[in-house]
Amino acid sequence: MSNIEALKQEIVETVDAANDMQELESLRINVLGKKGRITDMMKSLGQMSPDQRKEMGQSLNLLKNEITQKIESRAEVLKNKELNQRLENEKMDMTLSIRPEQKGSIHPISQTIEEMVSIFATMGFTVAEGPEIEDDFHNFTALNFPPEHPARQMHDTFYLPDDPEKKSDDAHLLLRTHTSTTQIHVMQNTKPPIRIIVPGRTFRSDYDMTHTPMFHQLEGLVIDKTSHMGHLKHCLTTFCKKFFAVEDLPVRFRPSYFPFTEPSAEMDIGCTHKDGKLKIGAGSNWMEILGCGMVHPNVLSNCGIDPEEYQGFAFGMGVERVAMLKYGIPDLRTFFESDIRWLRHYGFGPI
Ligand code: PHE
């Protein structure tokens, strides 16, 4: 047997005997590394005669390839073995009970959005989302707010530094003051029929018991050829009855004004105030709950939709507001104070 054959056999045996990746790696360095045995032999080729060198060179290259392959396949085996061992040892006891002092809970905002989405889903609405940083066009102009219109001031807008790339007045950047901005994005990019709801953060510079600079709204938009005010009323009445779980909930629609709807209305639901507590349902009082109306023809045109062909309705409501009413939370500001005692009281179990 030639020297090389003998060497090969010896190395193969040690490779097969390697029991873990560490052992295999030091073996590899020993044989194929910079100062390894095969590498050393390669270096000695220089001193040989050309014929010898050619023959020896070929055999050494062959040996090197064979050993490299051998090591690779052994590595494969060892890695699998190690993984199996880890899987055997690293057991996780799924039946172990949770640490009660660390129990988390679902924030009332998340819970409320979840409930709203699932009710509207039964009426065929899908969820759409839009950016929180907007431009003047999407927040106001496209929604039919004329320039200098007092309604713009009513929104207590947070403006951002202008984007230097954009010149027109419509390009001023701001934090969206309502989710109606997403109506515009969706109408610009979708051919009707459209039936969406948009839950999301909104921003206005205001702070008291019933206002925080960041709050949530849920917007709704329906565009097709036939939807009318009757559909709007039925849709929102159905929603409120299900959301507040009051089957005979009285509702009323009062005329109102929004630049982007015509006619516009505000919806009230029945309630009673008793012993300083509010109860939703038939009673002597009314509570305003949302704004709504038929989408203004100008808004449709601004989005490239022909108002002669299409029509529809929109609505928007404050998520915190309906959560406060449903769960009897008296102060809006507490939603965002991250007080763990408050969360324990008003939070929801994850299951
Ligand atoms: N965007 C309005 C607001 O923030 C609410 C609204 C939405 C009214 C859609 C009508 C239609 O007050």
mmCIF file of N, CA, C and O and ligand atoms in Angstrom, residues 155 177-180 183 204 215 217 219-220 258 260-261 264-265 290-293 314-317, ligand 1:
data_model
loop_
_atom_site.group_PDB
_atom_site.id
_atom_site.type_symbol
_atom_site.label_atom_id
_atom_site.label_comp_id
_atom_site.label_asym_id
_atom_site.label_seq_id
_atom_site.Cartn_x
_atom_site.Cartn_y
_atom_site.Cartn_z
ATOM 1 N N HIS A 155 -59.387 71.758 13.917
ATOM 2 C CA HIS A 155 -58.718 70.478 14.104
ATOM 3 C C HIS A 155 -57.451 70.536 14.968
ATOM 4 O O HIS A 155 -56.850 69.510 15.229
ATOM 5 N N THR A 177 -55.277 64.444 11.552
ATOM 6 C CA THR A 177 -56.181 64.832 12.636
ATOM 7 C C THR A 177 -57.410 63.939 12.668
ATOM 8 O O THR A 177 -58.212 64.016 13.583
ATOM 9 N N HIS A 178 -57.580 63.118 11.642
ATOM 10 C CA HIS A 178 -58.675 62.142 11.610
ATOM 11 C C HIS A 178 -58.306 61.014 10.654
ATOM 12 O O HIS A 178 -57.399 61.149 9.826
ATOM 13 N N THR A 179 -59.014 59.899 10.773
ATOM 14 C CA THR A 179 -58.707 58.768 9.888
ATOM 15 C C THR A 179 -59.335 58.935 8.512
ATOM 16 O O THR A 179 -59.131 58.105 7.635
ATOM 17 N N SER A 180 -60.094 60.033 8.304
ATOM 18 C CA SER A 180 -60.708 60.259 6.992
ATOM 19 C C SER A 180 -59.657 60.349 5.881
ATOM 20 O O SER A 180 -59.975 60.126 4.706
ATOM 21 N N GLN A 183 -59.640 57.416 3.691
ATOM 22 C CA GLN A 183 -60.667 57.387 2.642
ATOM 23 C C GLN A 183 -60.046 57.802 1.313
ATOM 24 O O GLN A 183 -60.276 57.181 0.280
ATOM 25 N N ARG A 204 -54.411 65.544 17.761
ATOM 26 C CA ARG A 204 -54.846 66.944 17.828
ATOM 27 C C ARG A 204 -54.280 67.556 19.096
ATOM 28 O O ARG A 204 -54.200 66.892 20.133
ATOM 29 N N PHE A 215 -55.138 60.074 20.003
ATOM 30 C CA PHE A 215 -56.304 59.236 20.304
ATOM 31 C C PHE A 215 -56.589 58.366 19.092
ATOM 32 O O PHE A 215 -55.878 58.448 18.084
ATOM 33 N N GLN A 217 -59.308 56.662 16.193
ATOM 34 C CA GLN A 217 -60.603 56.728 15.527
ATOM 35 C C GLN A 217 -60.817 55.454 14.727
ATOM 36 O O GLN A 217 -59.870 54.737 14.401
ATOM 37 N N GLU A 219 -62.748 54.747 11.173
ATOM 38 C CA GLU A 219 -63.419 55.358 10.025
ATOM 39 C C GLU A 219 -64.132 54.275 9.238
ATOM 40 O O GLU A 219 -63.685 53.130 9.222
ATOM 41 N N GLY A 220 -65.219 54.612 8.593
ATOM 42 C CA GLY A 220 -65.853 53.653 7.692
ATOM 43 C C GLY A 220 -66.149 54.319 6.370
ATOM 44 O O GLY A 220 -66.414 55.526 6.317
ATOM 45 N N PHE A 258 -69.989 68.406 8.131
ATOM 46 C CA PHE A 258 -68.586 68.076 7.846
ATOM 47 C C PHE A 258 -68.357 68.472 6.394
ATOM 48 O O PHE A 258 -69.243 68.276 5.558
ATOM 49 N N PHE A 260 -66.744 67.116 4.159
ATOM 50 C CA PHE A 260 -66.585 65.982 3.228
ATOM 51 C C PHE A 260 -67.824 65.108 3.114
ATOM 52 O O PHE A 260 -67.793 64.091 2.431
ATOM 53 N N THR A 261 -68.907 65.480 3.813
ATOM 54 C CA THR A 261 -70.147 64.719 3.629
ATOM 55 C C THR A 261 -71.305 65.684 3.420
ATOM 56 O O THR A 261 -71.315 66.801 3.937
ATOM 57 N N SER A 264 -74.798 65.652 6.232
ATOM 58 C CA SER A 264 -73.992 65.142 7.339
ATOM 59 C C SER A 264 -74.887 64.955 8.556
ATOM 60 O O SER A 264 -75.896 65.645 8.695
ATOM 61 N N ALA A 265 -74.482 64.046 9.426
ATOM 62 C CA ALA A 265 -75.279 63.824 10.637
ATOM 63 C C ALA A 265 -74.380 63.419 11.786
ATOM 64 O O ALA A 265 -73.249 62.960 11.583
ATOM 65 N N LEU A 290 -71.042 59.453 17.165
ATOM 66 C CA LEU A 290 -70.192 59.475 15.958
ATOM 67 C C LEU A 290 -70.680 60.497 14.955
ATOM 68 O O LEU A 290 -71.789 61.023 15.067
ATOM 69 N N GLY A 291 -69.837 60.764 13.957
ATOM 70 C CA GLY A 291 -70.175 61.639 12.842
ATOM 71 C C GLY A 291 -70.279 60.799 11.574
ATOM 72 O O GLY A 291 -69.558 59.816 11.419
ATOM 73 N N CYS A 292 -71.186 61.214 10.668
ATOM 74 C CA CYS A 292 -71.368 60.404 9.466
ATOM 75 C C CYS A 292 -72.034 61.240 8.375
ATOM 76 O O CYS A 292 -72.403 62.394 8.598
ATOM 77 N N GLY A 293 -72.201 60.657 7.215
ATOM 78 C CA GLY A 293 -72.898 61.355 6.144
ATOM 79 C C GLY A 293 -72.641 60.703 4.800
ATOM 80 O O GLY A 293 -71.889 59.746 4.692
ATOM 81 N N ALA A 314 -69.962 57.600 4.700
ATOM 82 C CA ALA A 314 -68.767 57.493 5.530
ATOM 83 C C ALA A 314 -69.157 57.785 6.963
ATOM 84 O O ALA A 314 -70.168 58.433 7.227
ATOM 85 N N PHE A 315 -68.361 57.271 7.870
ATOM 86 C CA PHE A 315 -68.586 57.594 9.281
ATOM 87 C C PHE A 315 -67.253 57.537 10.009
ATOM 88 O O PHE A 315 -66.282 56.948 9.528
ATOM 89 N N GLY A 316 -67.202 58.203 11.161
ATOM 90 C CA GLY A 316 -65.973 58.185 11.947
ATOM 91 C C GLY A 316 -66.328 58.288 13.416
ATOM 92 O O GLY A 316 -67.222 59.045 13.796
ATOM 93 N N MET A 317 -65.677 57.474 14.228
ATOM 94 C CA MET A 317 -65.948 57.580 15.670
ATOM 95 C C MET A 317 -64.681 57.425 16.481
ATOM 96 O O MET A 317 -63.694 56.839 16.030
HETATM 97 N N1 PHE B 1 -63.560 62.804 10.405
HETATM 98 C C1 PHE B 1 -64.628 63.250 11.248
HETATM 99 C C2 PHE B 1 -64.020 63.722 12.591
HETATM 100 O O1 PHE B 1 -62.891 63.445 12.866
HETATM 101 C C3 PHE B 1 -65.633 62.169 11.513
HETATM 102 C C4 PHE B 1 -66.382 61.762 10.292
HETATM 103 C C5 PHE B 1 -65.922 60.753 9.461
HETATM 104 C C6 PHE B 1 -67.567 62.424 9.925
HETATM 105 C C7 PHE B 1 -66.618 60.396 8.325
HETATM 106 C C8 PHE B 1 -68.259 62.059 8.807
HETATM 107 C C9 PHE B 1 -67.804 61.052 8.020
HETATM 108 O O2 PHE B 1 -64.670 64.391 13.354
#
